[in-house]
Short mmCIF file of C-alpha atoms in Angstrom, two decimals:
data_model
loop_
_atom_site.label_atom_id
_atom_site.label_comp_id
_atom_site.label_asym_id
_atom_site.label_seq_id
_atom_site.Cartn_x
_atom_site.Cartn_y
_atom_site.Cartn_z
CA MET A 1 116.14 106.54 79.57
CA SER A 2 113.75 105.66 82.40
CA VAL A 3 113.10 108.18 85.16
CA ARG A 4 113.73 106.70 88.59
CA ILE A 5 113.12 109.78 90.75
CA ASP A 6 109.88 109.93 92.70
CA TRP A 7 109.08 113.43 91.45
CA ARG A 8 105.52 113.22 92.75
CA ALA A 9 106.79 113.22 96.34
CA SER A 10 108.88 116.34 95.66
CA LEU A 11 106.01 118.13 93.95
CA ALA A 12 103.58 117.18 96.71
CA LEU A 13 105.79 118.75 99.38
CA THR A 14 106.34 121.76 97.12
CA GLY A 15 102.57 122.16 97.30
CA THR A 16 102.83 122.24 101.10
CA VAL A 17 105.51 124.93 100.90
CA LEU A 18 103.26 127.03 98.63
CA LYS A 19 100.32 126.70 101.02
CA TYR A 20 102.41 128.15 103.84
CA LEU A 21 103.77 130.84 101.52
CA ALA A 22 100.17 131.95 100.97
CA LEU A 23 99.90 132.70 104.70
CA THR A 24 102.74 135.23 104.50
CA MET A 25 100.79 137.22 101.91
CA PHE A 26 98.38 138.30 104.62
CA VAL A 27 101.12 140.72 105.77
CA PRO A 28 101.00 142.90 102.60
CA LEU A 29 97.23 142.35 102.51
CA ALA A 30 96.99 143.93 105.97
CA VAL A 31 99.27 146.77 104.84
CA ALA A 32 96.92 147.40 101.90
CA LEU A 33 93.97 147.61 104.27
CA ILE A 34 95.82 150.00 106.61
CA TYR A 35 96.73 152.35 103.76
CA ARG A 36 93.37 151.85 102.01
CA GLU A 37 94.92 150.43 98.85
CA HIS A 38 93.73 147.78 96.40
CA ILE A 39 93.77 144.28 97.88
CA LEU A 40 92.85 142.30 94.75
CA GLU A 41 96.43 141.41 93.81
CA PHE A 42 97.05 139.72 97.15
CA ALA A 43 93.58 138.29 97.75
CA ALA A 44 93.61 136.66 94.30
CA THR A 45 97.19 135.41 94.72
CA ILE A 46 96.39 133.86 98.11
CA VAL A 47 93.44 131.93 96.66
CA LEU A 48 95.43 130.84 93.60
CA THR A 49 98.47 129.79 95.66
CA VAL A 50 96.40 127.72 98.09
CA ALA A 51 94.62 126.05 95.15
CA ILE A 52 97.93 125.19 93.47
CA GLY A 53 99.32 123.93 96.78
CA TYR A 54 96.37 121.62 97.41
CA GLY A 55 96.52 120.40 93.82
CA LEU A 56 100.18 119.47 94.09
CA GLU A 57 99.67 117.77 97.45
CA ARG A 58 97.18 115.38 95.84
CA LEU A 59 99.96 113.96 93.65
CA ASP A 60 101.25 112.01 96.66
CA PRO A 61 99.24 111.98 99.91
CA ASP A 62 102.11 110.30 101.81
CA PRO A 63 105.39 111.55 100.27
CA ASP A 64 108.66 109.83 101.18
CA LEU A 65 111.82 111.80 100.46
CA GLN A 66 115.08 110.11 99.57
CA PRO A 67 118.27 112.16 99.07
CA ARG A 68 117.66 112.88 95.40
CA GLU A 69 113.99 113.69 95.96
CA ALA A 70 115.15 116.14 98.64
CA LEU A 71 117.43 117.90 96.15
CA LEU A 72 114.58 118.09 93.66
CA LEU A 73 112.25 119.51 96.32
CA VAL A 74 114.67 122.29 97.25
CA ALA A 75 115.35 123.29 93.64
CA ILE A 76 111.74 123.33 92.42
CA SER A 77 110.45 124.92 95.63
CA TRP A 78 112.64 127.96 95.08
CA LEU A 79 111.46 128.21 91.49
CA ALA A 80 107.85 127.77 92.53
CA VAL A 81 107.89 130.44 95.25
CA ALA A 82 109.54 132.91 92.85
CA ILE A 83 106.87 132.26 90.21
CA VAL A 84 104.01 132.57 92.69
CA GLY A 85 105.64 135.60 94.29
CA ALA A 86 105.64 137.34 90.91
CA ILE A 87 101.84 137.18 90.56
CA PRO A 88 101.09 140.21 92.81
CA TYR A 89 103.58 142.27 90.79
CA VAL A 90 101.88 141.39 87.50
CA LEU A 91 98.40 142.06 88.88
CA ALA A 92 99.49 145.36 90.45
CA GLY A 93 101.24 146.37 87.24
CA TYR A 94 97.97 146.09 85.36
CA GLY A 95 96.09 147.95 88.11
CA PRO A 96 94.25 151.25 87.67
CA GLY A 97 96.56 154.03 86.47
CA SER A 98 99.67 151.85 86.74
CA GLN A 99 102.37 151.74 84.09
CA SER A 100 104.81 149.68 86.10
CA ALA A 101 107.53 147.65 84.39
CA LEU A 102 106.47 144.83 86.71
CA ALA A 103 103.40 144.25 84.56
CA HIS A 104 105.60 142.21 82.19
CA PRO A 105 105.83 138.61 83.48
CA VAL A 106 109.60 138.40 82.90
CA ASN A 107 110.19 141.60 84.89
CA ALA A 108 107.88 140.39 87.65
CA LEU A 109 109.72 137.05 87.80
CA PHE A 110 113.06 138.88 87.90
CA GLU A 111 111.91 141.03 90.84
CA SER A 112 110.44 138.07 92.67
CA MET A 113 113.49 135.84 92.20
CA SER A 114 115.71 138.74 93.23
CA GLY A 115 113.63 139.12 96.38
CA PHE A 116 113.48 135.50 97.51
CA THR A 117 117.16 134.88 96.71
CA THR A 118 118.02 138.13 98.59
CA THR A 119 119.86 139.44 95.54
CA GLY A 120 118.42 142.95 95.62
CA ALA A 121 118.66 143.59 91.87
CA THR A 122 115.61 145.46 90.64
CA VAL A 123 113.81 146.34 87.41
CA MET A 124 111.83 149.09 89.16
CA GLY A 125 113.30 152.24 87.64
CA ASP A 126 111.14 154.52 89.79
CA ILE A 127 110.71 153.34 93.38
CA SER A 128 108.13 155.58 95.00
CA PHE A 129 104.75 155.43 96.70
CA GLU A 130 103.35 157.45 93.81
CA ARG A 131 104.10 154.60 91.40
CA HIS A 132 103.80 151.59 93.71
CA SER A 133 101.54 150.83 96.64
CA HIS A 134 102.74 150.42 100.23
CA ALA A 135 101.54 146.81 100.07
CA ILE A 136 103.53 145.91 96.95
CA LEU A 137 106.69 147.51 98.30
CA MET A 138 106.22 145.69 101.63
CA TRP A 139 105.74 142.36 99.80
CA ARG A 140 108.98 143.10 97.97
CA GLN A 141 110.72 143.55 101.35
CA LEU A 142 109.08 140.50 102.93
CA THR A 143 110.21 138.15 100.14
CA GLN A 144 113.81 138.89 101.10
CA TRP A 145 113.21 138.19 104.78
CA LEU A 146 111.57 134.85 103.94
CA GLY A 147 114.43 133.87 101.65
CA GLY A 148 117.22 135.03 103.95
CA MET A 149 117.45 132.16 106.41
CA GLY A 150 115.84 129.82 103.91
CA ILE A 151 112.29 128.83 103.07
CA ILE A 152 113.01 125.13 103.41
CA VAL A 153 114.76 125.69 106.76
CA LEU A 154 111.59 127.43 107.96
CA MET A 155 109.43 124.56 106.71
CA ILE A 156 111.64 122.04 108.52
CA ALA A 157 111.18 124.03 111.71
CA ILE A 158 107.38 123.80 111.55
CA LEU A 159 106.57 120.69 109.47
CA PRO A 160 107.36 117.26 110.96
CA GLU A 161 107.13 115.51 107.56
CA LEU A 162 110.11 117.53 106.31
CA ALA A 163 112.13 117.12 109.51
CA VAL A 164 112.69 113.43 108.69
CA ASN A 165 114.99 114.42 105.82
CA GLY A 166 115.89 117.78 107.32
CA ALA A 167 119.66 117.36 107.22
CA GLN A 168 119.66 116.63 103.49
CA LEU A 169 117.28 119.52 102.79
CA ILE A 170 119.25 122.07 104.82
CA ARG A 171 122.48 120.88 103.24
CA ALA A 172 120.99 121.56 99.80
CA GLU A 173 119.59 124.98 100.73
CA ALA A 174 121.79 126.53 103.40
CA PRO A 175 124.65 128.79 102.21
CA GLY A 176 128.14 127.39 102.72
CA PRO A 177 129.92 124.07 102.27
CA GLU A 178 129.00 122.50 105.59
CA LEU A 179 126.03 121.87 107.89
CA GLN A 180 126.49 122.56 111.59
CA LYS A 181 123.96 120.79 113.80
CA LEU A 182 123.39 122.72 117.02
CA THR A 183 121.15 120.07 118.58
CA PRO A 184 120.65 116.32 118.06
CA LYS A 185 117.40 116.97 116.18
CA ILE A 186 117.69 118.88 112.91
CA ALA A 187 114.22 120.44 113.35
CA GLU A 188 115.41 121.99 116.61
CA THR A 189 118.48 123.36 114.84
CA ALA A 190 116.22 124.92 112.21
CA ARG A 191 114.06 126.51 114.91
CA ILE A 192 117.12 127.90 116.72
CA LEU A 193 118.48 129.48 113.53
CA TRP A 194 115.13 131.08 112.73
CA LEU A 195 114.67 132.31 116.31
CA VAL A 196 118.10 133.98 116.28
CA TYR A 197 117.28 135.48 112.89
CA PHE A 198 113.87 136.67 114.10
CA GLY A 199 115.32 138.07 117.32
CA PHE A 200 117.92 140.18 115.54
CA THR A 201 115.23 141.46 113.17
CA VAL A 202 113.00 142.61 116.05
CA VAL A 203 115.87 144.32 117.88
CA TYR A 204 117.00 146.04 114.68
CA ILE A 205 113.49 147.33 113.86
CA ALA A 206 113.13 148.66 117.43
CA ILE A 207 116.44 150.54 117.21
CA LEU A 208 115.61 152.06 113.81
CA TYR A 209 112.16 153.21 114.90
CA GLY A 210 113.58 154.40 118.19
CA LEU A 211 115.80 156.84 116.28
CA GLN A 212 112.69 158.49 114.91
CA LEU A 213 110.94 158.56 118.27
CA VAL A 214 113.84 160.46 119.86
CA GLY A 215 114.02 162.88 116.92
CA LEU A 216 117.28 161.68 115.35
CA ALA A 217 115.86 160.28 112.10
CA GLU A 218 112.69 162.03 111.00
CA ASN A 219 111.94 159.85 107.95
CA MET A 220 112.61 156.52 109.69
CA THR A 221 108.90 155.83 110.10
CA PHE A 222 107.58 152.56 111.50
CA TYR A 223 106.90 151.44 107.92
CA ASN A 224 110.50 152.18 106.92
CA ALA A 225 111.88 150.53 110.06
CA VAL A 226 109.97 147.31 109.37
CA ALA A 227 110.76 147.43 105.64
CA HIS A 228 114.51 147.72 106.25
CA GLY A 229 114.35 145.18 109.06
CA PHE A 230 113.03 142.73 106.49
CA THR A 231 115.97 143.30 104.13
CA THR A 232 119.06 143.95 106.27
CA LEU A 233 119.26 140.70 108.24
CA PRO A 234 118.76 138.57 105.10
CA THR A 235 121.47 140.66 103.33
CA GLY A 236 118.86 141.55 100.73
CA GLY A 237 119.21 145.26 100.06
CA PHE A 238 115.74 146.16 98.78
CA SER A 239 114.47 149.50 100.07
CA PRO A 240 111.20 151.38 99.59
CA GLU A 241 113.37 154.50 99.28
CA ALA A 242 114.72 155.24 95.79
CA ASN A 243 118.04 156.38 97.29
CA SER A 244 118.42 153.31 99.51
CA ILE A 245 120.10 154.09 102.86
CA ALA A 246 121.41 157.37 101.42
CA ALA A 247 117.88 158.65 102.06
CA PHE A 248 118.61 158.62 105.80
CA VAL A 249 120.88 160.64 108.08
CA PRO A 250 124.39 159.38 108.97
CA ILE A 251 123.34 157.99 112.38
CA VAL A 252 120.97 155.58 110.63
CA GLN A 253 123.78 154.51 108.31
CA TRP A 254 126.05 153.81 111.30
CA VAL A 255 123.29 151.69 112.90
CA VAL A 256 122.82 149.67 109.70
CA ILE A 257 126.53 148.76 109.41
CA PRO A 258 126.84 146.41 112.45
CA PHE A 259 123.60 144.63 111.57
CA MET A 260 124.83 144.02 108.04
CA ALA A 261 128.02 142.61 109.52
CA ILE A 262 125.96 140.40 111.86
CA ALA A 263 123.96 139.10 108.88
CA GLY A 264 127.18 137.94 107.21
CA THR A 265 128.30 136.05 110.32
CA ASN A 266 127.56 132.38 110.97
CA PHE A 267 124.33 132.48 113.00
CA ALA A 268 125.38 129.40 114.92
CA LEU A 269 128.03 131.53 116.67
CA PHE A 270 125.31 133.72 118.16
CA TRP A 271 123.59 130.63 119.55
CA PHE A 272 126.83 129.66 121.29
CA LEU A 273 127.13 133.25 122.56
CA LEU A 274 123.65 133.00 124.11
CA ARG A 275 124.73 129.76 125.76
CA GLY A 276 127.64 131.54 127.44
CA GLU A 277 130.41 130.52 125.03
CA PRO A 278 131.75 133.89 123.74
CA LEU A 279 135.18 132.44 122.97
CA ARG A 280 133.61 130.63 120.00
CA PHE A 281 133.81 133.94 118.10
CA ILE A 282 137.49 134.50 118.82
CA ARG A 283 138.45 130.91 118.05
CA ASN A 284 136.42 130.68 114.84
CA THR A 285 138.89 130.92 111.95
CA GLU A 286 136.27 131.95 109.43
CA PHE A 287 134.92 134.77 111.60
CA ARG A 288 138.43 136.15 112.14
CA ALA A 289 139.05 136.08 108.39
CA TYR A 290 135.64 137.71 107.73
CA ALA A 291 136.32 140.51 110.21
CA GLY A 292 139.85 140.91 108.87
CA ALA A 293 138.64 141.21 105.28
CA ILE A 294 136.19 143.92 106.32
CA ALA A 295 138.89 145.82 108.20
CA VAL A 296 141.52 145.66 105.43
CA LEU A 297 139.17 146.49 102.54
CA THR A 298 137.57 149.31 104.56
CA ALA A 299 140.98 150.83 105.28
CA ILE A 300 141.93 150.74 101.59
CA THR A 301 138.60 152.14 100.42
CA GLY A 302 138.56 154.79 103.15
CA ALA A 303 142.03 155.98 102.16
CA LEU A 304 140.98 156.23 98.51
CA LEU A 305 137.81 158.14 99.39
CA TYR A 306 139.71 160.46 101.73
CA GLY A 307 142.04 161.17 98.82
CA GLY A 308 139.15 162.20 96.57
CA ALA A 309 138.07 158.99 94.82
CA ALA A 310 134.40 160.02 95.02
CA PRO A 311 133.06 163.19 93.41
CA ALA A 312 130.75 165.55 95.26
CA LEU A 313 127.37 163.84 95.03
CA GLY A 314 125.11 166.19 96.95
CA ASP A 315 122.31 164.34 98.69
CA LEU A 316 123.70 161.00 97.54
CA GLY A 317 126.77 161.05 99.73
CA GLY A 318 128.56 164.36 99.42
CA SER A 319 132.28 164.81 98.94
CA THR A 320 134.58 162.65 101.06
CA GLU A 321 137.86 164.30 100.05
CA GLY A 322 139.81 165.42 103.10
CA THR A 323 137.03 164.56 105.54
CA ILE A 324 137.47 161.59 107.84
CA GLU A 325 133.93 160.75 109.02
CA PRO A 326 132.17 160.65 105.61
CA ALA A 327 135.10 158.74 104.07
CA LEU A 328 135.16 156.19 106.90
CA ARG A 329 131.36 155.85 106.98
CA GLN A 330 130.95 155.36 103.26
CA ALA A 331 133.94 153.03 103.00
CA THR A 332 132.78 150.87 105.91
CA PHE A 333 129.19 150.83 104.71
CA GLN A 334 129.92 149.87 101.11
CA ILE A 335 132.54 147.24 101.94
CA VAL A 336 130.28 145.51 104.47
CA SER A 337 127.29 145.83 102.15
CA LEU A 338 129.01 144.37 99.08
CA LEU A 339 131.28 141.87 100.83
CA ASN A 340 128.35 139.95 102.33
CA SER A 341 126.00 140.73 99.39
CA THR A 342 123.54 143.07 101.15
CA GLY A 343 123.60 145.64 98.35
CA TYR A 344 122.51 148.75 100.27
CA ALA A 345 124.18 152.03 99.31
CA THR A 346 124.92 155.38 100.92
CA SER A 347 126.53 156.81 97.80
CA ASP A 348 126.49 156.18 94.06
CA PHE A 349 129.70 154.15 93.94
CA ALA A 350 129.21 153.76 90.18
CA GLU A 351 130.61 157.33 90.08
CA TRP A 352 133.71 156.52 92.15
CA ASP A 353 137.07 156.22 90.42
CA ALA A 354 138.31 153.01 88.81
CA ASN A 355 140.71 152.03 91.60
CA THR A 356 137.98 152.19 94.23
CA GLN A 357 135.55 150.26 92.01
CA ILE A 358 138.12 147.49 91.62
CA VAL A 359 138.33 147.20 95.42
CA LEU A 360 134.52 147.00 95.58
CA LEU A 361 134.49 144.36 92.82
CA PHE A 362 137.01 142.32 94.81
CA ALA A 363 134.75 142.59 97.87
CA MET A 364 131.86 141.16 95.83
CA PHE A 365 133.83 137.94 95.30
CA VAL A 366 134.56 137.37 98.99
CA GLY A 367 131.06 136.65 100.32
CA GLY A 368 129.76 136.16 103.83
CA SER A 369 130.34 133.30 106.26
CA ALA A 370 128.95 129.80 105.91
CA GLY A 371 125.75 129.56 107.95
CA SER A 372 124.98 133.25 107.45
CA THR A 373 122.48 134.85 105.09
CA GLY A 374 125.31 136.32 103.00
CA GLY A 375 125.91 135.38 99.38
CA GLY A 376 129.06 135.03 97.30
CA ILE A 377 131.67 132.28 97.34
CA LYS A 378 131.97 132.42 101.17
CA VAL A 379 134.96 133.15 103.36
CA ILE A 380 135.49 129.54 104.44
CA ARG A 381 135.91 128.42 100.84
CA TRP A 382 138.55 131.09 100.24
CA LEU A 383 140.41 129.90 103.33
CA ILE A 384 140.41 126.32 102.08
CA ILE A 385 141.49 127.41 98.59
CA LEU A 386 144.40 129.44 99.99
CA LYS A 387 145.50 126.61 102.28
CA PHE A 388 145.24 124.17 99.38
CA ALA A 389 147.43 126.43 97.22
CA HIS A 390 149.96 126.70 100.05
CA ARG A 391 150.00 122.92 100.44
CA GLU A 392 150.61 122.42 96.72
CA LEU A 393 153.60 124.75 96.83
CA PHE A 394 154.97 122.95 99.90
CA THR A 395 154.55 119.45 98.46
CA ALA A 396 156.21 120.59 95.21
CA ALA A 397 159.36 121.12 97.25
CA HIS A 398 158.73 118.09 99.55
CA PRO A 399 157.06 115.38 97.41
CA GLU A 400 157.03 112.77 100.21
CA ALA A 401 155.36 115.04 102.76
CA VAL A 402 151.83 114.34 103.98
CA ARG A 403 150.27 117.69 104.87
CA PRO A 404 146.54 117.79 105.67
CA ILE A 405 144.62 121.05 105.47
CA ARG A 406 143.61 122.36 108.89
CA LEU A 407 141.11 125.00 109.93
CA GLY A 408 140.82 126.03 113.56
CA GLY A 409 142.90 123.04 114.65
CA TYR A 410 140.69 120.53 112.80
CA VAL A 411 141.67 118.55 109.71
CA VAL A 412 139.48 119.32 106.71
CA ASP A 413 138.31 116.14 105.01
CA GLU A 414 139.78 115.70 101.52
CA ASP A 415 136.29 115.15 100.10
CA ALA A 416 135.33 118.57 101.47
CA VAL A 417 138.44 120.12 99.91
CA ARG A 418 137.58 118.55 96.56
CA GLY A 419 134.01 119.82 96.88
CA VAL A 420 135.20 123.38 97.56
CA LEU A 421 137.57 123.31 94.59
CA GLY A 422 134.86 121.88 92.33
CA PHE A 423 132.32 124.47 93.44
CA SER A 424 134.77 127.35 92.97
CA PHE A 425 135.80 126.15 89.51
CA ILE A 426 132.18 125.84 88.36
CA TYR A 427 131.35 129.22 89.95
CA VAL A 428 134.12 131.02 88.07
CA ILE A 429 133.24 129.30 84.76
CA ILE A 430 129.55 130.23 85.05
CA PHE A 431 130.44 133.78 86.07
CA GLY A 432 132.80 134.25 83.11
CA VAL A 433 130.52 132.71 80.49
CA SER A 434 127.52 134.67 81.79
CA ALA A 435 129.45 137.96 81.66
CA VAL A 436 130.27 137.30 78.00
CA LEU A 437 126.66 136.34 77.18
CA ILE A 438 125.30 139.46 78.90
CA ALA A 439 127.73 141.67 76.94
CA LEU A 440 126.92 139.95 73.64
CA ASP A 441 123.18 140.18 74.24
CA ALA A 442 123.43 143.90 74.98
CA SER A 443 125.44 144.40 71.79
CA ARG A 444 122.99 142.27 69.76
CA THR A 445 119.90 144.21 70.79
CA GLY A 446 121.39 147.66 71.26
CA GLN A 447 118.98 148.23 74.17
CA ILE A 448 121.68 149.10 76.67
CA GLU A 449 125.32 150.20 76.51
CA LEU A 450 127.66 148.17 78.69
CA THR A 451 131.36 148.38 79.33
CA ALA A 452 133.31 145.22 80.13
CA LEU A 453 133.22 146.15 83.83
CA ASP A 454 129.44 146.67 83.66
CA ALA A 455 128.87 143.20 82.17
CA ILE A 456 131.25 141.59 84.69
CA SER A 457 129.47 143.30 87.58
CA ALA A 458 126.03 142.25 86.26
CA SER A 459 127.17 138.62 86.17
CA ILE A 460 128.73 138.53 89.65
CA ALA A 461 125.96 140.69 91.14
CA THR A 462 123.28 138.17 90.15
CA LEU A 463 125.23 134.92 90.56
CA GLY A 464 126.57 136.09 93.93
CA ASN A 465 123.12 137.42 94.99
CA ILE A 466 124.64 140.87 95.53
CA GLY A 467 122.31 143.16 93.56
CA PRO A 468 123.92 146.42 92.44
CA GLY A 469 126.83 146.64 90.04
CA PHE A 470 128.47 149.39 88.02
CA GLY A 471 127.30 151.62 85.20
CA PRO A 472 123.54 151.52 84.54
CA ILE A 473 123.05 148.96 87.34
CA GLY A 474 124.70 151.06 90.01
CA PRO A 475 123.15 151.29 93.48
CA PHE A 476 120.57 153.84 92.28
CA GLY A 477 120.14 152.26 88.85
CA SER A 478 117.98 149.46 87.47
CA TYR A 479 118.19 146.26 85.43
CA ASN A 480 115.10 147.27 83.45
CA GLY A 481 117.12 148.29 80.38
CA PHE A 482 118.51 144.78 79.79
CA PRO A 483 116.98 142.60 77.05
CA MET A 484 114.44 140.02 78.25
CA THR A 485 116.84 137.23 77.29
CA SER A 486 119.51 138.66 79.60
CA LYS A 487 116.96 139.05 82.39
CA LEU A 488 115.99 135.38 82.08
CA LEU A 489 119.67 134.42 82.20
CA MET A 490 120.08 136.50 85.35
CA VAL A 491 116.97 134.91 86.90
CA PHE A 492 118.73 131.58 86.34
CA LEU A 493 121.95 132.93 87.87
CA MET A 494 120.12 134.20 90.97
CA TRP A 495 118.39 130.82 91.39
CA ILE A 496 121.52 128.67 91.13
CA GLY A 497 123.56 131.20 93.13
CA ARG A 498 121.17 131.02 96.09
CA LEU A 499 121.24 127.22 96.00
CA GLU A 500 125.05 127.14 95.88
CA ILE A 501 125.00 126.00 92.23
CA ILE A 502 125.44 122.22 92.66
CA PRO A 503 121.91 121.33 93.97
CA ALA A 504 120.42 123.19 91.01
CA LEU A 505 122.78 122.11 88.22
CA VAL A 506 122.74 118.46 89.24
CA LEU A 507 119.13 118.34 88.05
CA LEU A 508 120.39 118.91 84.51
CA THR A 509 122.47 115.73 84.50
CA GLY A 510 121.24 112.36 83.30
CA ALA A 511 122.94 110.63 86.23
CA PHE A 512 120.60 112.40 88.66
CA TRP A 513 117.47 110.94 87.08
CA ASN A 514 118.69 107.32 86.84
CA ARG A 515 119.52 104.89 89.63
#
């Protein structure tokens, strides 16, 4: 079988991506200097990353991307940045006096892939400044911000050589089944999306730090404000605080909620809002469904919590039984956080009762909007699936009827419908098989005890880029107890989940490599 793909072109541009990734490492390097910490892990990684980038660029000085080369570039770039991003963790784990789990290359790769794919799953059992430096924890936060809107989308915005095939690249990387061009030039669209993303991040950081300045949130330091700004808008969920957002007072939690909801909304809608077209929100079918799902699931969860579904958890949430504000706050927070895959927590929902956990598990399957930074299956796909099911029932009774699927007054192309059904089928198959493999691996090694719900949540939490699950991987738990084989499987799940499965799995087919 002869290989027809020009892989050198893809690898050469991957080298360019790595060179620019090296520039972002100056942020944690500066943090290390400010806090007088070791800088070797980042200085060495910057030099190594630039060297690898230049080496790969020499494979093809004038790369020309065709559609399949573009798919290959997206897939291997995300693998490459995760591998390079793991190097500081390994070096820091072997640092003076450190006994971090991140010293193991598989754990470091898991943490790095979780960061860049905005999953938020962690192998760091003890998150504290006593065990980890400010610089390492800030790098962990920054990886999520870089991965949120998309590394390739950022490269298209700043590199003219990638803008030529920008539409194909964004289609392969961006979450959701469709690409919405905001301007005639795709590079301008990429810049607009990143500017909106950057703007929300700045506003959010200013509000969080402002709460401390006015005396409403004592521990929301500038470091914490920036750190959480880097992980809320990308729906990432990493936090330098071991107790996540539960470490902060209720007013901080209420501020986080709307920004998590914004992160799960199609960012193109905010561009139209800035252009004076606010009705785009109201008329957008997917946004109405997204907001409706949040409202309904929050009402159900709030009622369960008000009725005593959560035990008294002290500093990690307190009792919600018979109290409206804590029940409403925790219900709203956890539904928004899990529905769009952010993964923050204000309470240890692994301790909630079974009925409430089932509602949360359902929320994990919904996902954010297409064109957002949210993970999961996506709201628009669920809408198409439901309309397809309704059409099948109608045509069963009226065989001669021709009934196209419509969304927002527009007919959905049948190829798009077939693509959504194919994606959803593959997604469910991979989720189910992975849950079984994770359970079997845990039983084989005896390293960790998992219930069926725990294994299911581990599979959907990594494939859907959600992060926390139930049992030992609850919001204040860790994936460190899993066997290395399961961790590698979950690294794979995070990778294909972030790339919407098809652009990654197509590389494993013989048809992709032959003309």
